[in-house]
mmCIF file of C-alpha atoms in Angstrom:
data_model
loop_
_atom_site.group_PDB
_atom_site.id
_atom_site.type_symbol
_atom_site.label_atom_id
_atom_site.label_comp_id
_atom_site.label_asym_id
_atom_site.label_seq_id
_atom_site.Cartn_x
_atom_site.Cartn_y
_atom_site.Cartn_z
ATOM 1 C CA MET T 1 107.006 90.280 100.480
ATOM 2 C CA ALA T 2 103.405 90.975 99.484
ATOM 3 C CA ILE T 3 102.768 87.543 97.927
ATOM 4 C CA ALA T 4 103.989 85.756 101.058
ATOM 5 C CA LYS T 5 101.714 87.929 103.220
ATOM 6 C CA HIS T 6 98.669 87.110 101.087
ATOM 7 C CA CYS T 7 99.567 83.407 101.212
ATOM 8 C CA ARG T 8 99.842 83.436 105.026
ATOM 9 C CA ASN T 9 96.491 85.215 105.357
ATOM 10 C CA ALA T 10 94.844 82.622 103.106
ATOM 11 C CA GLY T 11 96.469 79.672 104.868
ATOM 12 C CA ILE T 12 98.613 78.774 101.861
ATOM 13 C CA PRO T 13 101.966 77.183 102.811
ATOM 14 C CA ILE T 14 104.982 79.122 101.551
ATOM 15 C CA PRO T 15 108.449 77.741 100.716
ATOM 16 C CA GLU T 16 110.998 77.601 103.510
ATOM 17 C CA ARG T 17 113.918 80.037 103.539
ATOM 18 C CA GLY T 18 116.432 79.177 100.825
ATOM 19 C CA TYR T 19 113.936 77.000 98.915
ATOM 20 C CA TRP T 20 114.488 78.627 95.527
ATOM 21 C CA ASN T 21 118.292 78.653 95.867
ATOM 22 C CA LYS T 22 118.264 74.937 96.715
ATOM 23 C CA LEU T 23 115.953 74.247 93.801
ATOM 24 C CA ARG T 24 118.223 76.113 91.371
ATOM 25 C CA ALA T 25 121.229 74.242 92.760
ATOM 26 C CA GLY T 26 119.554 70.921 92.030
ATOM 27 C CA GLN T 27 119.117 70.002 95.697
ATOM 28 C CA LYS T 28 116.161 68.042 96.958
ATOM 29 C CA VAL T 29 113.414 70.254 98.386
ATOM 30 C CA ALA T 30 110.164 69.444 100.132
ATOM 31 C CA ARG T 31 106.865 70.920 98.963
ATOM 32 C CA THR T 32 104.224 71.336 101.655
ATOM 33 C CA PRO T 33 100.911 70.128 100.231
ATOM 34 C CA LEU T 34 97.901 72.405 100.293
ATOM 35 C CA THR T 35 95.320 71.784 102.984
ATOM 36 C CA PRO T 36 92.254 70.127 101.416
ATOM 37 C CA ARG T 37 89.843 72.947 100.658
ATOM 38 C CA ASP T 38 86.275 73.171 101.807
ATOM 39 C CA LEU T 39 83.446 75.660 101.429
ATOM 40 C CA SER T 40 85.184 78.447 103.345
ATOM 41 C CA THR T 41 88.431 78.281 101.369
ATOM 42 C CA VAL T 42 89.133 81.423 99.380
ATOM 43 C CA ASN T 43 90.790 80.107 96.226
ATOM 44 C CA VAL T 44 91.051 83.363 94.268
ATOM 45 C CA ILE T 45 93.084 86.208 95.772
ATOM 46 C CA ASP T 46 93.231 89.627 94.122
ATOM 47 C CA MET T 47 96.562 91.433 94.342
ATOM 48 C CA THR T 48 97.626 94.738 92.855
ATOM 49 C CA GLY T 49 100.955 95.425 91.208
ATOM 50 C CA VAL T 50 102.932 93.831 88.393
ATOM 51 C CA LEU T 51 104.898 90.603 88.695
ATOM 52 C CA THR T 52 108.479 90.565 87.530
ATOM 53 C CA PRO T 53 109.218 88.347 84.493
ATOM 54 C CA GLU T 54 111.087 85.936 86.779
ATOM 55 C CA LEU T 55 108.091 85.467 89.077
ATOM 56 C CA ARG T 56 105.637 85.270 86.188
ATOM 57 C CA ALA T 57 107.712 82.479 84.618
ATOM 58 C CA ARG T 58 107.159 80.365 87.746
ATOM 59 C CA ILE T 59 103.381 80.580 87.521
ATOM 60 C CA SER T 60 101.496 78.094 85.395
ATOM 61 C CA GLY T 61 97.833 77.273 84.939
ATOM 62 C CA GLU T 62 94.761 79.423 85.499
ATOM 63 C CA PRO T 63 94.322 81.158 88.877
ATOM 64 C CA GLY T 64 92.019 79.221 91.177
ATOM 65 C CA VAL T 65 91.945 76.150 88.936
ATOM 66 C CA ASP T 66 93.968 73.071 89.831
ATOM 67 C CA GLY T 67 92.580 70.073 88.025
ATOM 68 C CA GLU T 68 88.961 68.972 88.248
ATOM 69 C CA GLU T 69 86.832 70.656 90.892
ATOM 70 C CA GLU T 70 85.695 68.571 93.821
ATOM 71 C CA SER T 71 82.033 67.923 94.378
ATOM 72 C CA ILE T 72 80.276 70.536 96.490
ATOM 73 C CA ASP T 73 78.850 67.703 98.611
ATOM 74 C CA VAL T 74 82.418 66.624 99.473
ATOM 75 C CA LEU T 75 83.382 70.197 100.338
ATOM 76 C CA THR T 76 80.226 70.582 102.421
ATOM 77 C CA GLU T 77 80.943 67.523 104.581
ATOM 78 C CA ARG T 78 84.559 68.611 105.030
ATOM 79 C CA PHE T 79 83.388 72.073 106.069
ATOM 80 C CA ARG T 80 80.717 70.667 108.399
ATOM 81 C CA ARG T 81 83.316 68.629 110.310
ATOM 82 C CA ARG T 82 85.630 71.617 110.673
ATOM 83 C CA LEU T 83 82.838 74.040 111.570
ATOM 84 C CA GLY T 84 81.245 72.023 114.337
ATOM 85 C CA LYS T 85 78.117 73.391 115.995
ATOM 86 C CA VAL T 86 77.365 77.094 115.718
ATOM 87 C CA VAL T 87 75.757 78.455 118.879
ATOM 88 C CA LEU T 88 74.110 81.805 119.475
ATOM 89 C CA SER T 89 76.293 84.518 120.961
ATOM 90 C CA ARG T 90 75.385 84.980 124.610
ATOM 91 C CA ASP T 91 75.801 88.733 124.387
ATOM 92 C CA LEU T 92 77.537 91.298 122.236
ATOM 93 C CA THR T 93 80.392 92.273 124.560
ATOM 94 C CA ARG T 94 82.913 90.581 122.246
ATOM 95 C CA ALA T 95 81.049 91.135 119.007
ATOM 96 C CA ASP T 96 82.408 90.780 115.501
ATOM 97 C CA PRO T 97 84.058 94.054 114.321
ATOM 98 C CA ALA T 98 81.171 94.803 111.952
ATOM 99 C CA ILE T 99 78.655 94.470 114.823
ATOM 100 C CA ALA T 100 80.910 96.280 117.299
ATOM 101 C CA LYS T 101 81.021 99.291 114.967
ATOM 102 C CA LEU T 102 77.212 99.559 115.045
ATOM 103 C CA LEU T 103 77.115 99.263 118.836
ATOM 104 C CA LYS T 104 79.831 101.905 119.220
ATOM 105 C CA ARG T 105 77.794 104.317 117.100
ATOM 106 C CA ASP T 106 74.707 103.563 119.231
ATOM 107 C CA GLU T 107 76.681 104.313 122.409
ATOM 108 C CA ALA T 108 77.875 107.622 120.973
ATOM 109 C CA THR T 109 74.267 108.511 120.130
ATOM 110 C CA ARG T 110 73.184 107.569 123.636
ATOM 111 C CA GLN T 111 75.786 109.878 125.188
ATOM 112 C CA LYS T 112 74.752 112.760 122.943
ATOM 113 C CA MET T 113 71.141 112.263 123.994
ATOM 114 C CA ALA T 114 72.158 112.388 127.634
ATOM 115 C CA SER T 115 74.133 115.618 127.188
ATOM 116 C CA SER T 116 71.666 117.495 124.987
ATOM 117 C CA SER T 117 67.892 117.641 124.846
ATOM 118 C CA PHE T 118 68.078 118.839 121.241
ATOM 119 C CA HIS T 119 69.651 115.654 119.908
ATOM 120 C CA TRP T 120 66.960 113.861 117.931
ATOM 121 C CA ASP T 121 68.808 110.692 116.889
ATOM 122 C CA LYS T 122 68.110 107.581 118.915
ATOM 123 C CA PRO T 123 70.047 104.328 119.293
ATOM 124 C CA LEU T 124 68.968 101.857 116.624
ATOM 125 C CA PHE T 125 69.615 98.576 118.396
ATOM 126 C CA ASP T 126 68.116 98.917 121.868
ATOM 127 C CA SER T 127 64.932 96.957 121.134
ATOM 128 C CA SER T 128 64.823 93.223 121.744
ATOM 129 C CA TYR T 129 63.997 92.698 118.085
ATOM 130 C CA GLU T 130 67.112 94.504 116.882
ATOM 131 C CA ARG T 131 69.306 92.918 119.576
ATOM 132 C CA ARG T 132 68.096 89.530 118.439
ATOM 133 C CA ARG T 133 69.012 90.379 114.864
ATOM 134 C CA LEU T 134 72.501 91.456 115.898
ATOM 135 C CA ARG T 135 73.122 88.340 117.987
ATOM 136 C CA ILE T 136 72.147 86.087 115.083
ATOM 137 C CA LEU T 137 74.345 88.052 112.693
ATOM 138 C CA ASP T 138 77.214 88.072 115.162
ATOM 139 C CA SER T 139 77.014 84.289 115.526
ATOM 140 C CA ILE T 140 77.135 83.837 111.749
ATOM 141 C CA PHE T 141 79.948 86.357 111.258
ATOM 142 C CA ARG T 142 82.111 84.818 113.979
ATOM 143 C CA ALA T 143 81.558 81.320 112.625
ATOM 144 C CA PHE T 144 82.827 82.379 109.208
ATOM 145 C CA ALA T 145 85.751 84.276 110.729
ATOM 146 C CA ARG T 146 86.668 81.246 112.856
ATOM 147 C CA THR T 147 86.836 78.989 109.797
ATOM 148 C CA GLY T 148 88.721 81.507 107.657
ATOM 149 C CA GLY T 149 85.713 82.011 105.414
ATOM 150 C CA GLY T 150 86.122 85.754 105.009
ATOM 151 C CA ASN T 151 85.039 88.933 106.735
ATOM 152 C CA ALA T 152 81.540 90.319 107.120
ATOM 153 C CA HIS T 153 80.532 93.762 105.927
ATOM 154 C CA ILE T 154 77.582 95.926 106.911
ATOM 155 C CA GLY T 155 77.033 98.791 104.521
ATOM 156 C CA ASP T 156 74.424 100.867 106.365
ATOM 157 C CA ARG T 157 73.604 102.107 109.860
ATOM 158 C CA GLU T 158 70.535 99.890 110.269
ATOM 159 C CA ALA T 159 72.323 96.639 109.381
ATOM 160 C CA ARG T 160 70.124 95.920 106.356
ATOM 161 C CA GLU T 161 72.918 95.897 103.744
ATOM 162 C CA ILE T 162 74.881 92.845 104.784
ATOM 163 C CA SER T 163 77.423 90.706 102.946
ATOM 164 C CA ILE T 164 79.827 87.924 103.797
ATOM 165 C CA HIS T 165 83.049 87.717 101.807
ATOM 166 C CA GLY T 166 83.819 84.050 101.190
ATOM 167 C CA PRO T 167 84.974 82.510 97.890
ATOM 168 C CA THR T 168 82.449 84.993 96.518
ATOM 169 C CA ALA T 169 80.659 87.713 98.480
ATOM 170 C CA VAL T 170 77.096 86.783 99.419
ATOM 171 C CA SER T 171 74.550 89.475 100.250
ATOM 172 C CA ILE T 172 72.046 88.528 102.930
ATOM 173 C CA THR T 173 68.980 90.076 104.500
ATOM 174 C CA LEU T 174 67.737 89.377 108.004
ATOM 175 C CA ASP T 175 64.379 90.874 108.909
ATOM 176 C CA SER T 176 60.780 90.018 109.595
ATOM 177 C CA PHE T 177 58.611 89.254 106.607
ATOM 178 C CA LYS T 178 56.557 92.394 107.210
ATOM 179 C CA LYS T 179 59.624 94.638 107.394
ATOM 180 C CA ARG T 180 61.179 93.033 104.336
ATOM 181 C CA MET T 181 57.990 93.730 102.398
ATOM 182 C CA GLY T 182 58.061 97.363 103.565
ATOM 183 C CA ARG T 183 55.102 97.123 105.935
ATOM 184 C CA ASN T 184 54.803 97.908 109.652
ATOM 185 C CA ARG T 185 58.325 99.204 110.259
ATOM 186 C CA GLN T 186 57.502 100.409 113.774
ATOM 187 C CA ALA T 187 59.368 98.982 116.721
ATOM 188 C CA GLU T 188 56.249 97.148 117.941
ATOM 189 C CA ASP T 189 56.849 94.546 115.225
ATOM 190 C CA GLU T 190 59.047 92.775 117.785
ATOM 191 C CA GLU T 191 57.221 89.475 117.545
ATOM 192 C CA GLY T 192 57.452 89.207 113.754
ATOM 193 C CA GLN T 193 58.988 86.045 112.435
ATOM 194 C CA LEU T 194 62.555 86.537 111.278
ATOM 195 C CA GLU T 195 63.652 85.452 107.827
ATOM 196 C CA LEU T 196 67.257 85.196 106.635
ATOM 197 C CA ARG T 197 67.717 85.211 102.871
ATOM 198 C CA ALA T 198 70.848 84.745 100.743
ATOM 199 C CA GLU T 199 70.302 86.938 97.702
ATOM 200 C CA GLY T 200 72.580 84.858 95.477
ATOM 201 C CA GLY T 201 70.377 81.841 96.052
ATOM 202 C CA GLN T 202 67.958 83.015 93.382
ATOM 203 C CA HIS T 203 70.406 81.689 90.794
ATOM 204 C CA HIS T 204 70.376 78.233 92.385
ATOM 205 C CA PRO T 205 66.798 77.077 93.020
ATOM 206 C CA ASP T 206 68.000 73.542 93.836
ATOM 207 C CA ILE T 207 69.618 74.584 97.135
ATOM 208 C CA VAL T 208 68.235 76.077 100.340
ATOM 209 C CA SER T 209 68.944 79.810 100.540
ATOM 210 C CA VAL T 210 66.117 81.021 102.817
ATOM 211 C CA TRP T 211 65.700 80.208 106.518
ATOM 212 C CA LYS T 212 62.930 81.482 108.773
ATOM 213 C CA ASP T 213 61.233 81.064 112.102
ATOM 214 C CA ASP T 214 58.690 78.306 111.594
ATOM 215 C CA ASP T 215 57.268 75.149 113.156
ATOM 216 C CA ASN T 216 60.697 73.490 112.836
ATOM 217 C CA GLY T 217 62.283 76.042 115.123
ATOM 218 C CA LYS T 218 63.651 79.533 115.329
ATOM 219 C CA LEU T 219 66.696 80.789 113.462
ATOM 220 C CA GLU T 220 68.803 80.466 116.633
ATOM 221 C CA GLU T 221 68.325 76.680 116.404
ATOM 222 C CA LYS T 222 69.350 76.597 112.733
ATOM 223 C CA LEU T 223 72.606 78.540 112.887
ATOM 224 C CA THR T 224 74.811 75.623 111.860
ATOM 225 C CA GLU T 225 72.703 74.864 108.794
ATOM 226 C CA ILE T 226 72.507 78.578 107.985
ATOM 227 C CA VAL T 227 76.295 78.989 108.035
ATOM 228 C CA ILE T 228 76.749 75.862 105.917
ATOM 229 C CA GLY T 229 73.980 76.975 103.571
ATOM 230 C CA LEU T 230 75.536 80.415 103.113
ATOM 231 C CA ALA T 231 78.884 78.772 102.417
ATOM 232 C CA VAL T 232 77.235 76.567 99.776
ATOM 233 C CA VAL T 233 75.660 79.619 98.145
ATOM 234 C CA SER T 234 79.049 81.353 98.154
ATOM 235 C CA GLU T 235 80.712 78.345 96.514
ATOM 236 C CA ARG T 236 77.970 77.982 93.926
ATOM 237 C CA GLU T 237 78.146 81.702 93.155
ATOM 238 C CA SER T 238 81.932 81.462 92.885
ATOM 239 C CA ARG T 239 81.668 78.629 90.366
ATOM 240 C CA ARG T 240 78.968 80.460 88.433
ATOM 241 C CA TRP T 241 81.137 83.570 88.334
ATOM 242 C CA GLN T 242 84.193 81.573 87.248
ATOM 243 C CA ALA T 243 82.167 79.891 84.492
ATOM 244 C CA GLN T 244 80.931 83.293 83.296
ATOM 245 C CA ARG T 245 84.463 84.670 83.476
ATOM 246 C CA ALA T 246 85.827 81.691 81.520
ATOM 247 C CA GLU T 247 83.088 82.109 78.906
ATOM 248 C CA TRP T 248 83.833 85.817 78.654
ATOM 249 C CA GLN T 249 87.528 85.010 78.324
ATOM 250 C CA ARG T 250 86.810 82.483 75.565
ATOM 251 C CA LYS T 251 84.671 85.018 73.712
ATOM 252 C CA ARG T 252 87.308 87.707 74.107
ATOM 253 C CA GLU T 253 90.059 85.388 72.848
ATOM 254 C CA ALA T 254 87.845 84.327 69.921
ATOM 255 C CA GLU T 255 87.147 87.981 69.077
ATOM 256 C CA GLU T 256 90.842 88.833 69.343
ATOM 257 C CA SER T 257 91.734 85.834 67.169
ATOM 258 C CA GLU T 258 89.147 86.883 64.589
ATOM 259 C CA ALA T 259 90.447 90.453 64.678
ATOM 260 C CA ARG T 260 94.012 89.176 64.161
ATOM 261 C CA ARG T 261 92.849 86.980 61.273
ATOM 262 C CA LYS T 262 91.073 89.892 59.591
ATOM 263 C CA ALA T 263 94.085 92.145 60.155
ATOM 264 C CA GLN T 264 96.348 89.498 58.617
ATOM 265 C CA GLU T 265 94.029 89.102 55.646
ATOM 266 C CA ARG T 266 93.883 92.886 55.244
ATOM 267 C CA ALA T 267 97.685 93.154 55.393
ATOM 268 C CA GLU T 268 98.102 90.326 52.864
ATOM 269 C CA ARG T 269 95.525 91.919 50.554
ATOM 270 C CA GLN T 270 97.231 95.298 50.810
ATOM 271 C CA GLU T 271 100.584 93.674 50.045
ATOM 272 C CA ARG T 272 99.140 91.937 46.994
ATOM 273 C CA GLU T 273 97.601 95.215 45.849
ATOM 274 C CA ARG T 274 100.914 96.996 46.372
ATOM 275 C CA ILE T 275 102.811 94.411 44.328
ATOM 276 C CA ALA T 276 100.147 94.504 41.600
ATOM 277 C CA ALA T 277 100.306 98.315 41.540
ATOM 278 C CA GLU T 278 104.085 98.231 41.231
ATOM 279 C CA LYS T 279 103.908 95.735 38.390
ATOM 280 C CA LYS T 280 101.294 97.820 36.597
ATOM 281 C CA ALA T 281 103.350 100.986 37.079
ATOM 282 C CA ARG T 282 106.438 99.291 35.616
ATOM 283 C CA ARG T 283 104.402 97.887 32.731
ATOM 284 C CA ASP T 284 102.834 101.286 32.015
ATOM 285 C CA GLY T 285 106.263 102.893 32.182
ATOM 286 C CA LEU T 286 107.635 100.336 29.746
ATOM 287 C CA LEU T 287 104.826 101.004 27.255
ATOM 288 C CA ILE T 288 105.348 104.765 27.568
ATOM 289 C CA GLU T 289 109.076 104.376 26.970
ATOM 290 C CA ALA T 290 108.476 102.136 23.936
ATOM 291 C CA THR T 291 105.932 104.589 22.555
ATOM 292 C CA ASN T 292 108.271 107.545 23.086
ATOM 293 C CA TRP T 293 111.152 105.632 21.439
ATOM 294 C CA ARG T 294 108.990 104.862 18.409
ATOM 295 C CA GLN T 295 107.781 108.463 18.150
ATOM 296 C CA ALA T 296 111.346 109.759 18.468
ATOM 297 C CA SER T 297 112.443 107.402 15.672
ATOM 298 C CA LEU T 298 109.497 108.528 13.544
ATOM 299 C CA VAL T 299 110.433 112.195 14.009
ATOM 300 C CA ARG T 300 114.052 111.498 13.022
ATOM 301 C CA GLU T 301 112.927 109.601 9.930
ATOM 302 C CA TYR T 302 110.625 112.469 9.051
ATOM 303 C CA VAL T 303 113.378 115.049 9.444
ATOM 304 C CA LYS T 304 115.671 112.896 7.316
ATOM 305 C CA ALA T 305 113.007 112.659 4.594
ATOM 306 C CA ARG T 306 112.502 116.438 4.621
ATOM 307 C CA CYS T 307 116.234 116.938 4.270
ATOM 308 C CA ALA T 308 116.215 114.805 1.143
ATOM 309 C CA LEU T 309 113.775 117.146 -0.566
ATOM 310 C CA GLN T 310 115.240 120.061 -2.553
ATOM 311 C CA VAL T 311 112.328 122.214 -1.483
ATOM 312 C CA SER T 312 113.307 121.937 2.135
ATOM 313 C CA GLN T 313 116.701 123.503 1.542
ATOM 314 C CA ILE T 314 115.745 126.964 2.726
ATOM 315 C CA PRO T 315 117.296 129.034 5.596
ATOM 316 C CA GLU T 316 114.383 128.460 7.944
ATOM 317 C CA PHE T 317 114.578 124.718 7.481
ATOM 318 C CA GLU T 318 117.882 124.300 9.328
ATOM 319 C CA GLU T 319 116.427 125.948 12.419
ATOM 320 C CA TRP T 320 113.287 123.804 12.180
ATOM 321 C CA ALA T 321 115.322 120.600 11.730
ATOM 322 C CA ARG T 322 117.466 121.388 14.776
ATOM 323 C CA TRP T 323 114.362 122.017 16.847
ATOM 324 C CA ALA T 324 112.689 118.793 15.605
ATOM 325 C CA LEU T 325 115.733 116.634 16.420
ATOM 326 C CA GLU T 326 115.985 118.166 19.904
ATOM 327 C CA GLU T 327 112.339 117.258 20.451
ATOM 328 C CA ALA T 328 113.081 113.722 19.291
ATOM 329 C CA ASP T 329 115.954 113.504 21.761
ATOM 330 C CA GLN T 330 113.642 114.637 24.544
ATOM 331 C CA MET T 331 111.179 111.888 23.679
ATOM 332 C CA ASP T 332 113.776 109.159 23.152
ATOM 333 C CA PRO T 333 114.293 107.228 26.447
ATOM 334 C CA PHE T 334 117.699 106.056 25.300
ATOM 335 C CA SER T 335 118.823 109.560 24.571
ATOM 336 C CA SER T 336 117.546 110.831 27.914
ATOM 337 C CA ALA T 337 119.254 107.953 29.724
ATOM 338 C CA ALA T 338 122.492 108.691 27.936
ATOM 339 C CA LYS T 339 122.383 112.339 29.032
ATOM 340 C CA SER T 340 121.567 111.517 32.675
ATOM 341 C CA GLY T 341 123.990 108.626 32.917
ATOM 342 C CA PRO T 342 123.408 105.003 33.955
ATOM 343 C CA THR T 343 120.732 104.364 36.613
ATOM 344 C CA GLU T 344 120.240 101.550 39.081
ATOM 345 C CA PRO T 345 117.526 99.087 38.100
ATOM 346 C CA GLU T 346 114.366 99.368 40.174
ATOM 347 C CA PRO T 347 113.976 96.636 42.763
ATOM 348 C CA GLU T 348 111.437 93.959 42.070
#
C-alpha cells in the first residue's frame, strides 16, 4: 500500500496486521507513539492520488500540525545528540549518490580524452580545490542521509546548484569568495578561502547561515555546526512556508466565504425581485381584467340604449348591434372564461 510505504520511508510507525479489524470489533489495540521529532524529521509528505472516503474519514487535523510546535532550540539539541560528530570523508570511493554521479561523468570524460585527441572536454573535479569541495559536500550529504534528513541534489555539472531536501529544501553554495563574486575563475584559485552559504538564511538574520574559512578554523573543522545550522535553516524555512501557506489558506477561505455570501445575497435579491415581478404581473392583469369588464359592460349598456331609440330601428342597425355585442364579449373576462371553461388558479 502506498501510504504504508511512505510511512516506512519517513520512519512513521504503522499499525500491526489486523489493527483496523480489531478496532472495529471493539478490541483493545496498541498505538505505537511517534518518535520525538528533531530538525531532520520530515513532517510533511506529498503523495499523489485520491484517498477513498473511508480513508479520508480516518484523517483529522491539518497535515504536519499536531498541537503546539516545539521550540527549535529543543529540536536542535535533540538533533545534535542523534547526529554526533560529523567528520570529513577520507576519500570519495563511497561517495553520496549525488557526488558519485559527478565522479562517474568525470571518469567517462577521462576515458574519452584517452581514446581521442579531438575530445575537448576535461574532468571538472581533478584539482585539489574541487576535490576539497566535493569532500566537504559529501560529508554534509552523508550526515543528512544518515539521520534521515532527506536527499541531496546537484542540479549542474559543476556542482554549483546544490540543495538538501529536509523538512524544506535548502539551496546552498560552496565556493571561494572570489569565485562566488564571479572573479578569477581559473583553476589557480586553489588557495581561495571557501565559503558555504545557505540561501534561505537571508530570511532569518538572527541565525547563522554562512560559514567560511577564517581564523577560527577551516570548514572541515566546522562540519558538525554546518550540518546543524543547515538543519535549523531548513526548519525555519519550513515554518515560514507553513505560516505563508496557512495565511494563504485563510485568505482563500475568506474570499470563498465572501463569494458565497455575495452569491447568497444575489440569489435572495433575485428571488425577491421574481416574487415582486409576479405580484406586479398579477396586479396588472387584475386591473386589465377589471377595465375590460367595465368597458364590456359600457358597450352593452350603449347597445341597449341605441336599441331603445326609434331611429336606430333600421336594417343596418341589427348587424351593427350584433358586431358590438360580440366585441363586448371579447373584452369581457367573464365571457371569455365561460367560453374557455374553468381554469386552475395561478400558484402564489
